[in-house]
XYZ file of N, CA, C and O in Angstrom:
684
model
N -36.469 -52.568 4.548
C -35.491 -52.134 5.314
C -33.806 -51.257 4.256
O -33.510 -50.193 3.702
N -33.258 -52.471 3.469
C -32.517 -52.065 2.434
C -32.870 -50.914 1.076
O -32.165 -50.661 0.677
N -34.121 -51.309 1.208
C -34.598 -50.167 0.274
C -34.739 -49.159 0.452
O -34.644 -48.147 -0.819
N -35.115 -48.632 2.018
C -35.268 -46.892 1.664
C -33.450 -46.950 2.560
O -33.623 -45.770 2.099
N -32.718 -46.973 2.834
C -31.250 -47.325 2.854
C -30.592 -46.851 1.268
O -30.266 -46.285 0.883
N -31.083 -47.909 0.343
C -30.841 -47.485 -1.136
C -31.426 -46.152 -1.202
O -30.877 -45.202 -2.444
N -32.236 -45.513 -1.194
C -33.383 -44.808 -1.331
C -32.180 -43.604 -1.100
O -32.306 -42.691 -1.227
N -31.958 -43.608 0.131
C -31.654 -42.097 1.260
C -29.594 -42.168 0.785
O -29.463 -40.630 0.294
N -29.503 -43.270 -0.061
C -27.915 -43.494 0.012
C -28.103 -42.561 -2.122
O -27.246 -41.504 -1.667
N -29.412 -41.604 -2.506
C -28.902 -41.510 -3.423
C -29.184 -39.113 -3.317
O -28.308 -38.257 -4.009
N -30.218 -39.966 -2.317
C -30.164 -38.528 -1.544
C -29.415 -37.597 -0.960
O -29.133 -36.430 -1.871
N -28.293 -38.088 -0.444
C -27.037 -38.037 0.741
C -25.954 -37.248 -1.133
O -25.586 -36.552 -0.554
N -26.322 -38.039 -2.192
C -24.277 -38.081 -2.680
C -24.534 -36.950 -3.877
O -24.088 -36.698 -4.557
N -26.415 -36.615 -3.494
C -26.074 -35.418 -4.697
C -25.334 -34.578 -4.425
O -25.841 -33.966 -2.479
N -24.394 -33.630 -5.433
C -24.490 -32.245 -4.501
C -24.485 -30.947 -4.934
O -26.336 -31.157 -5.139
N -24.393 -30.789 -3.659
C -24.777 -29.166 -2.798
C -24.615 -27.491 -3.239
O -23.441 -27.915 -4.858
N -25.438 -27.193 -4.789
C -25.035 -25.889 -5.489
C -25.113 -25.063 -4.157
O -26.283 -24.606 -3.958
N -24.353 -24.540 -4.253
C -24.218 -22.904 -3.722
C -24.511 -21.977 -4.321
O -24.524 -21.945 -5.256
N -25.646 -21.588 -3.093
C -26.939 -20.219 -4.437
C -25.933 -18.964 -3.905
O -26.539 -18.214 -4.625
N -25.206 -18.079 -3.244
C -24.880 -17.380 -2.725
C -23.116 -17.911 -2.696
O -23.006 -18.204 -2.087
N -23.020 -16.850 -2.520
C -21.238 -16.218 -1.678
C -20.909 -16.994 -0.627
O -19.503 -17.799 -0.705
N -21.735 -17.001 -0.252
C -21.221 -17.408 0.982
C -21.231 -19.226 1.305
O -20.389 -19.148 2.151
N -22.569 -19.203 0.823
C -22.328 -20.402 0.777
C -21.525 -21.785 0.544
O -21.377 -22.662 0.401
N -20.925 -20.730 -0.838
C -19.669 -21.126 -1.843
C -18.866 -21.357 -1.034
O -17.775 -22.023 -0.859
N -18.216 -20.762 0.293
C -17.623 -20.115 1.234
C -17.387 -21.200 2.016
O -15.658 -21.569 2.319
N -18.094 -21.357 2.314
C -18.636 -22.451 3.736
C -18.500 -23.915 3.641
O -17.989 -24.423 3.271
N -19.195 -24.099 2.053
C -18.464 -25.044 1.468
C -17.156 -25.540 0.882
O -16.039 -26.859 1.896
N -16.750 -24.489 0.685
C -14.932 -23.977 0.568
C -13.862 -25.118 2.223
O -13.634 -25.563 2.299
N -14.237 -24.015 3.151
C -13.873 -24.322 4.201
C -14.371 -25.732 5.139
O -14.180 -26.178 5.203
N -15.617 -26.171 4.527
C -15.765 -28.049 4.742
C -15.316 -28.186 4.872
O -14.382 -29.440 5.247
N -15.065 -28.223 2.668
C -13.744 -28.944 2.789
C -12.502 -29.470 2.689
O -11.982 -30.182 3.032
N -12.044 -28.159 3.053
C -10.709 -27.995 3.923
C -10.630 -28.200 5.119
O -9.408 -28.816 5.326
N -12.059 -28.190 6.024
C -11.844 -28.721 6.848
C -11.422 -30.599 7.291
O -11.656 -30.524 8.446
N -12.642 -31.131 6.531
C -11.857 -32.434 6.850
C -11.173 -33.072 6.716
O -10.984 -33.864 7.188
N -9.790 -32.951 6.239
C -8.853 -33.263 6.714
C -8.152 -31.959 6.890
O -7.216 -31.585 5.961
N -7.150 -31.315 8.195
C -6.775 -30.474 8.467
C -5.516 -30.772 8.281
O -4.014 -30.261 7.789
N -4.986 -32.600 8.054
C -3.381 -32.491 7.393
C -3.212 -32.347 5.903
O -1.382 -32.463 5.313
N -4.144 -32.206 5.697
C -3.692 -32.559 4.067
C -3.420 -30.808 3.572
O -3.650 -30.096 4.185
N -2.103 -30.714 2.842
C -1.428 -29.606 3.236
C -1.936 -28.298 1.903
O -2.521 -28.855 0.703
N -1.610 -27.229 2.390
C -2.836 -26.790 1.242
C -2.078 -25.657 0.484
O -0.879 -25.080 0.193
N -2.251 -25.971 -0.532
C -1.368 -25.640 -1.540
C -1.894 -23.735 -1.838
O -3.142 -23.456 -2.679
N -1.371 -22.204 -1.717
C -1.963 -21.154 -1.583
C -0.553 -20.539 -3.134
O 0.268 -20.671 -2.895
N -1.771 -19.959 -4.132
C -0.424 -19.626 -5.320
C -0.104 -18.233 -4.998
O -0.319 -17.255 -4.273
N 1.199 -18.312 -5.627
C 1.856 -17.379 -5.313
C 1.058 -15.322 -6.599
O 0.316 -16.603 -7.455
N 0.759 -14.623 -5.762
C 0.942 -13.608 -7.138
C 1.856 -13.326 -7.812
O 2.685 -13.306 -8.177
N 1.314 -13.002 -9.295
C 1.767 -13.079 -10.598
C 2.389 -11.711 -10.288
O 1.652 -10.645 -10.120
N 3.301 -11.225 -10.813
C 4.314 -10.136 -10.994
C 3.333 -9.242 -12.070
O 3.049 -8.808 -11.482
N 4.302 -9.811 -12.999
C 4.070 -8.915 -13.847
C 3.798 -9.840 -15.044
O 4.395 -11.055 -15.374
N 2.915 -8.825 -16.245
C 2.360 -9.925 -17.690
C 3.982 -10.368 -18.419
O 4.728 -9.139 -18.491
N 4.149 -11.043 -18.735
C 5.232 -11.497 -20.015
C 4.538 -11.054 -21.035
O 3.882 -11.338 -21.989
N 4.759 -9.231 -21.160
C 5.017 -8.589 -22.825
C 5.545 -8.966 -23.576
O 7.104 -9.443 -22.826
N 5.366 -9.287 -25.027
C 6.263 -9.725 -25.790
C 7.669 -8.675 -26.608
O 7.295 -7.161 -26.348
N 8.587 -8.969 -27.136
C 9.240 -8.356 -27.407
C 9.133 -6.823 -27.991
O 8.240 -7.440 -29.805
N 9.062 -5.966 -28.001
C 9.043 -5.001 -29.241
C 10.166 -4.631 -29.873
O 11.229 -3.556 -29.600
N 9.700 -4.917 -31.186
C 11.154 -4.080 -31.987
C 11.053 -2.743 -32.129
O 10.087 -2.032 -31.969
N 11.972 -1.316 -32.174
C 12.545 -0.607 -32.410
C 12.014 -0.184 -33.596
O 11.316 0.977 -34.368
N 12.131 -0.968 -34.305
C 12.578 -0.334 -35.792
C 11.509 -2.263 -36.400
O 11.884 -2.931 -35.887
N 10.197 -1.536 -37.084
C 9.756 -2.598 -38.311
C 9.767 -2.006 -39.509
O 9.722 -1.134 -40.381
N 10.557 -3.514 -39.983
C 11.115 -3.240 -41.934
C 9.736 -3.056 -42.491
O 10.256 -2.380 -43.247
N 9.096 -4.303 -42.102
C 8.539 -4.563 -43.677
C 6.919 -3.751 -42.824
O 6.316 -4.014 -43.035
N 6.966 -2.423 -43.885
C 6.107 -1.473 -43.684
C 5.400 -0.581 -45.317
O 5.985 -0.335 -45.780
N 3.933 -1.767 -44.330
C 3.660 -1.185 -46.460
C 1.876 0.051 -46.388
O 1.796 -0.748 -45.158
N 1.853 0.233 -47.418
C 0.932 0.824 -47.557
C -0.384 -0.116 -48.034
O -0.277 -1.164 -49.598
N -2.026 1.447 -47.780
C -2.494 0.731 -49.047
C -2.397 0.644 -50.066
O -3.681 2.770 -49.975
N -2.241 0.903 -51.092
C -1.968 1.166 -52.593
C -2.406 0.854 -53.076
O -3.205 -0.332 -53.325
N -3.622 1.703 -54.277
C -4.554 1.453 -54.954
C -4.033 -0.178 -55.875
O -4.381 -1.213 -56.650
N -2.397 -0.518 -55.951
C -2.528 -1.859 -57.333
C -1.716 -2.597 -55.910
O -1.454 -3.185 -56.807
N -1.877 -2.586 -55.263
C -1.863 -3.430 -54.617
C -2.559 -4.682 -54.742
O -3.705 -4.733 -55.503
N -2.574 -5.915 -54.937
C -3.312 -6.920 -55.539
C -4.218 -7.441 -54.450
O -4.314 -7.422 -52.997
N -5.249 -8.096 -54.903
C -6.189 -9.027 -52.841
C -5.088 -9.544 -52.201
O -5.766 -8.608 -50.660
N -4.635 -9.808 -52.425
C -4.102 -10.425 -50.748
C -3.073 -9.515 -50.028
O -2.766 -10.330 -48.539
N -2.945 -8.237 -50.988
C -1.826 -8.116 -49.877
C -2.451 -7.728 -49.285
O -2.130 -6.781 -47.906
N -3.790 -7.160 -48.285
C -4.619 -5.988 -48.065
C -4.506 -6.760 -46.616
O -4.719 -6.390 -46.212
N -5.241 -8.055 -46.436
C -4.646 -8.453 -45.299
C -3.538 -8.282 -44.687
O -3.481 -7.966 -43.619
N -2.339 -9.225 -45.974
C -0.673 -9.037 -45.127
C -0.905 -7.533 -44.832
O -0.461 -6.937 -43.643
N -0.939 -6.343 -45.005
C -1.528 -5.441 -44.670
C -2.016 -4.988 -44.132
O -1.467 -5.028 -42.168
N -3.152 -5.398 -43.260
C -3.999 -5.323 -41.694
C -3.658 -5.824 -40.467
O -3.865 -5.568 -39.703
N -2.657 -7.350 -41.303
C -2.372 -8.023 -40.606
C -0.142 -7.096 -39.537
O -0.852 -7.338 -38.307
N -0.469 -6.817 -40.816
C 0.832 -5.243 -40.107
C 0.549 -4.352 -39.300
O 0.535 -3.761 -38.604
N -0.611 -3.256 -39.578
C -1.160 -2.611 -39.258
C -1.813 -3.396 -37.404
O -0.935 -2.331 -36.895
N -1.874 -3.995 -37.687
C -2.520 -4.349 -36.565
C -1.729 -4.562 -34.983
O -1.842 -4.626 -33.977
N -0.400 -5.147 -35.976
C 0.773 -5.838 -35.383
C 1.338 -4.208 -34.806
O 2.675 -4.620 -33.397
N 1.426 -3.666 -35.781
C 2.791 -1.872 -35.132
C 0.991 -1.384 -34.155
O 2.115 -0.574 -33.496
N -0.130 -1.581 -34.091
C -1.091 -1.070 -32.975
C -0.351 -1.093 -31.825
O -0.391 -0.733 -30.922
N -0.256 -2.637 -31.847
C -0.463 -3.530 -30.905
C 1.379 -3.344 -30.773
O 1.313 -2.545 -28.461
N 1.336 -2.929 -30.563
C 3.489 -2.042 -30.332
C 3.601 -1.059 -29.647
O 3.826 -1.001 -28.880
N 2.644 -0.473 -30.549
C 2.766 1.540 -30.057
C 2.140 1.168 -28.568
O 1.941 1.819 -28.017
N 0.527 0.882 -28.268
C 0.290 0.481 -26.842
C 1.109 0.012 -25.797
O 0.933 0.247 -24.726
N 1.560 -0.939 -26.343
C 2.138 -1.580 -25.060
C 3.735 -0.308 -24.811
O 4.279 -0.417 -23.387
N 4.179 0.027 -25.837
C 5.303 1.186 -25.599
C 4.498 2.473 -25.298
O 5.020 2.756 -24.024
N 3.747 2.827 -24.728
C 2.333 3.924 -24.641
C 2.507 2.571 -23.049
O 2.324 3.866 -22.389
N 1.762 1.206 -22.742
C 1.625 1.362 -21.276
C 2.638 0.880 -20.406
O 2.734 1.649 -19.614
N 3.895 0.714 -21.233
C 5.384 0.570 -20.270
C 6.282 1.817 -19.491
O 6.108 2.286 -18.788
N 5.135 2.828 -20.370
C 5.955 4.905 -20.797
C 5.218 5.252 -19.399
O 4.999 5.462 -18.293
N 2.983 4.973 -19.132
C 2.943 5.025 -18.564
C 2.906 4.440 -17.415
O 3.159 4.731 -15.797
N 3.218 3.504 -17.259
C 3.694 3.180 -15.722
C 5.112 2.806 -15.412
O 5.198 3.220 -14.486
N 5.922 3.391 -16.360
C 7.121 3.858 -15.431
C 6.508 5.027 -15.251
O 7.396 6.101 -13.624
N 6.136 5.913 -15.647
C 5.668 7.423 -15.111
C 5.025 7.043 -14.079
O 4.901 8.462 -12.903
N 3.676 6.130 -13.280
C 3.617 6.329 -12.925
C 4.179 5.608 -10.768
O 3.539 6.184 -10.013
N 4.968 5.120 -11.082
C 6.035 3.986 -10.446
C 6.528 5.855 -10.027
O 6.920 5.970 -8.659
N 7.357 6.256 -10.827
C 8.653 7.475 -10.490
C 7.029 8.537 -9.922
O 7.853 9.087 -8.666
N 6.136 8.962 -9.726
C 5.754 9.618 -9.321
C 5.355 9.077 -8.062
O 5.136 10.124 -6.302
N 4.620 7.389 -7.510
C 4.840 6.587 -6.841
C 6.086 7.245 -5.110
O 5.912 7.179 -4.224
N 6.933 6.759 -6.256
C 7.427 7.418 -5.012
C 8.475 7.674 -5.280
O 8.883 7.966 -3.784
N 8.125 9.264 -5.478
C 8.377 10.587 -4.977
C 7.514 10.824 -4.160
O 7.889 11.793 -3.016
N 6.073 10.428 -4.304
C 5.122 10.637 -2.721
C 5.910 9.680 -2.029
O 5.756 10.624 -0.850
N 6.070 8.954 -1.875
C 6.955 7.902 -0.783
C 8.099 8.698 -0.389
O 7.911 8.785 1.317
N 8.648 8.943 -1.106
C 9.627 9.931 -0.326
C 9.463 11.417 0.257
O 9.961 11.607 1.093
N 8.455 12.006 -0.542
C 7.744 13.801 0.922
C 7.113 12.841 1.640
O 7.435 14.029 2.613
N 6.229 12.301 1.583
C 5.707 11.098 2.764
C 6.737 11.216 3.761
O 6.885 11.785 5.270
N 7.980 10.422 3.318
C 8.229 10.038 4.951
C 9.455 11.473 4.601
O 9.506 11.091 5.847
N 9.787 12.147 3.498
C 10.736 13.756 4.638
C 9.352 14.432 5.337
O 10.386 15.039 6.799
N 8.715 14.520 5.539
C 7.420 14.825 6.278
C 7.826 14.551 7.379
O 7.508 14.949 8.408
N 7.122 13.562 7.807
C 7.414 11.981 8.335
C 8.634 11.972 9.722
O 8.449 12.741 11.036
N 10.134 12.690 9.311
C 11.075 11.903 9.753
C 10.700 14.264 10.176
O 11.756 14.390 11.356
N 10.794 14.685 9.370
C 10.634 16.492 10.640
C 9.777 17.040 11.037
O 9.784 17.952 12.178
N 8.627 15.670 10.854
C 7.390 15.603 11.869
C 8.308 15.446 13.415
O 7.901 15.872 14.414
N 8.697 14.076 13.577
C 9.297 13.253 14.146
C 10.645 14.244 15.426
O 10.958 14.325 16.264
N 11.550 15.024 14.412
C 12.203 15.698 14.922
C 11.758 16.728 15.688
O 12.488 17.563 16.381
N 9.946 17.536 15.537
C 10.085 18.527 15.727
C 9.574 18.574 16.730
O 9.846 18.897 18.345
N 8.437 17.150 17.137
C 8.560 15.940 18.957
C 9.844 16.143 19.125
O 9.475 16.247 20.854
N 10.803 15.502 18.825
C 11.827 15.065 19.665
C 12.524 16.211 19.999
O 12.473 16.161 21.495
N 12.966 17.160 19.253
C 13.078 18.307 19.978
C 12.218 18.705 21.531
O 13.088 19.381 21.882
N 11.057 19.354 20.829
C 10.271 19.809 21.908
C 10.009 18.475 23.065
O 10.248 19.378 24.185
N 10.579 17.342 22.567
C 10.583 16.399 24.554
C 12.322 16.612 24.683
O 11.623 16.919 26.363
N 12.482 17.006 23.801
C 14.153 17.258 25.154
C 14.095 18.271 25.218
O 15.041 18.187 26.979
N 13.294 19.154 24.837
C 12.853 21.271 25.188
C 12.786 20.675 27.193
O 13.354 21.060 28.384
N 11.374 20.112 26.392
C 10.753 19.633 27.695
C 11.935 19.136 29.490
O 11.615 19.620 30.280
N 12.697 17.685 28.486
C 13.200 17.079 29.432
C 14.153 18.014 30.403
O 14.619 17.328 31.464
N 14.801 19.041 29.826
C 16.102 19.712 30.086
C 15.730 20.503 31.114
O 16.533 20.836 31.554
N 14.391 21.369 30.751
C 14.142 21.881 31.422
C 13.085 21.544 32.934
O 14.263 21.871 33.543
N 12.567 20.282 32.982
C 12.612 19.408 33.854
C 13.853 19.283 35.091
O 13.471 19.567 36.156
N 15.390 19.235 34.333
C 16.473 18.842 35.193
C 16.905 19.761 35.726
O 17.582 20.019 36.810
N 17.218 20.872 35.173
C 17.120 22.149 35.267
C 15.926 22.836 36.965
O 16.717 24.125 37.739
N 14.714 23.322 36.176
C 13.956 23.052 37.309
C 14.038 22.316 38.677
O 14.509 23.030 39.790
N 14.473 21.306 38.404
C 15.197 20.150 39.858
C 16.511 20.464 40.714
O 16.501 21.165 41.678
N 16.768 20.723 39.520
C 18.260 21.538 39.903
C 18.128 22.295 40.842
O 19.340 22.861 41.702
N 17.758 23.588 40.100
C 17.167 24.677 41.105
C 16.723 24.680 42.144
O 16.987 25.417 43.064
N 16.107 23.905 42.553
C 15.341 23.438 43.781
C 16.224 22.874 44.548
O 16.218 22.672 45.780
N 16.672 22.076 44.830
C 17.520 21.046 44.845
C 18.836 22.602 45.244
O 19.330 21.703 46.640
N 19.326 23.288 45.210
C 20.669 24.471 44.903
C 20.643 25.008 46.393
O 20.881 25.031 47.165
N 19.119 25.737 45.949
C 18.813 26.589 46.573
C 18.657 26.115 48.382
O 18.641 27.342 49.141
N 18.289 24.524 48.926
C 17.736 24.190 50.207
C 18.101 23.484 50.729
O 18.272 22.536 49.721
N 17.787 22.036 51.550
C 18.420 21.134 51.624
C 17.276 20.402 51.606
O 17.783 19.158 51.106
N 16.583 20.901 51.120
C 15.693 19.707 50.936
C 14.413 20.193 49.728
O 14.219 21.576 50.509
N 13.418 19.632 48.681
C 13.021 20.989 48.012
C 11.377 20.500 48.640
O 10.820 19.990 49.015
N 10.844 21.524 48.853
C 9.996 22.399 49.584
C 9.155 22.441 48.407
O 8.815 23.199 47.588
N 7.659 22.796 48.354
C 6.563 22.818 47.622
C 6.586 24.269 47.931
O 6.488 24.887 46.658
N 6.880 24.896 49.115
C 5.661 26.296 49.458
C 7.485 26.845 48.339
O 7.416 27.825 47.757
N 8.305 26.574 48.473
C 9.960 27.267 48.031
C 9.469 27.916 47.061
O 9.905 28.338 45.631
N 9.109 26.564 45.980
C 9.409 26.363 43.987
C 8.107 27.188 44.497
O 8.157 27.441 43.206
N 7.079 27.055 44.653
C 6.471 28.035 44.193
C 6.787 30.133 44.496
O 6.489 30.678 43.664
N 7.839 30.437 45.914
C 8.162 31.231 45.822
C 8.530 31.880 44.880
O 8.914 33.094 44.107
N 9.572 30.652 44.408
C 10.717 30.965 43.395
C 10.436 31.510 41.379
O 10.787 32.092 40.734
N 8.962 30.887 41.327
C 7.664 31.452 40.272
C 7.515 32.310 40.126
O 7.424 33.397 39.536
N 6.944 32.690 41.469
C 6.634 33.678 41.944
C 7.898 35.626 42.060
O 7.282 35.979 41.423
N 8.723 34.996 42.790
C 9.730 36.198 42.492
C 10.339 36.358 40.883
O 10.630 37.171 40.707
N 10.295 35.492 40.353
C 10.454 35.694 39.047
C 9.509 35.795 38.269
O 10.930 36.377 37.626
N 8.928 35.773 37.885
C 7.916 36.233 37.718
C 7.647 38.282 38.126
O 7.540 39.268 37.247
N 8.238 38.230 38.843
C 8.145 39.620 39.827
C 9.204 40.726 38.905
O 9.341 41.719 38.801
N 10.056 39.274 39.534
C 11.662 40.500 38.816
C 11.627 40.511 37.527
O 11.922 41.574 36.665
N 10.831 40.268 36.384
C 10.878 39.857 35.335
C 9.452 41.151 34.893
O 10.401 42.124 34.106
N 8.697 41.595 35.894
C 7.392 43.059 35.898
C 8.561 43.400 35.578
O 8.504 44.291 35.419
N 9.177 43.559 36.855
C 10.372 44.642 37.306
C 11.487 44.714 36.391
O 11.855 45.822 35.989
N 12.141 44.034 35.549
C 12.494 44.225 33.879
C 12.005 45.209 33.984
O 12.966 46.200 33.316
N 11.389 45.297 33.080
C 10.107 45.563 32.194
C 9.739 46.929 32.258
O 10.232 48.006 31.247
N 9.892 47.521 33.859
C 8.270 48.321 33.801
C 10.204 49.636 33.650
O 10.319 50.363 33.329
N 11.639 49.009 34.355
C 12.891 49.764 34.222
C 13.304 50.051 32.646
O 13.510 51.065 32.470
N 12.627 49.267 32.376
C 13.459 49.777 31.206
C 12.521 50.376 29.541
O 13.145 51.258 28.833
N 11.213 50.892 30.819
C 10.073 51.714 30.143
C 10.344 52.749 30.125
O 10.692 53.808 29.305
N 11.177 53.210 31.434
C 11.857 54.463 31.766
C 12.735 55.292 31.068
O 12.928 54.978 29.796
C-alpha cells in the first residue's frame, strides 16, 4: 500500500502546464483563492518613461573626413548615433505635446457642445413649466374650480379669436 501512495505522490506533485490563456488565468485565480487572507500587490501603472536629458547643443561634432585615422570612424559613428537619438527624442516630445494639445482642445469643444445642449434643453424645460403654470392660473382665475369643458372651450375660443384677428388683418 505504501508503494501505491508513493506512486500517486509524484503524479500529484507534477506541475500543471497551462495550455491556453484561460487555463493560465484559472490557475492564477486558484492560487490567489487558496489563501484569501494574503494581501495582493497590484502594481501601479507606469506614468512616463524616464527620458535621458537632451542637450540643446552638441560640442564634439565631427565629420567623416578622409584624413581621419581608423579609430576615429568608430567615435564618429557613436556620435552620429547619439545625435540621431537626440533628434528622435526631441521629435517624439514635440509630437506628444501636439497630440496632448489637440486632445485638450477636443475635450473643451465637446464640453462646450454638451453645455450648450443642456442649456438649450434647460430653457425648453423651463419654458414648458412656465406655460403649465400660466395655464393652471388662467384656468383657476376664470371660474370657481377647474373644469375640463371650460379648458377646452377656452382653447377653442382662443383659436377662433386668433383666426378672426388674422382675417381682419387681411382686409
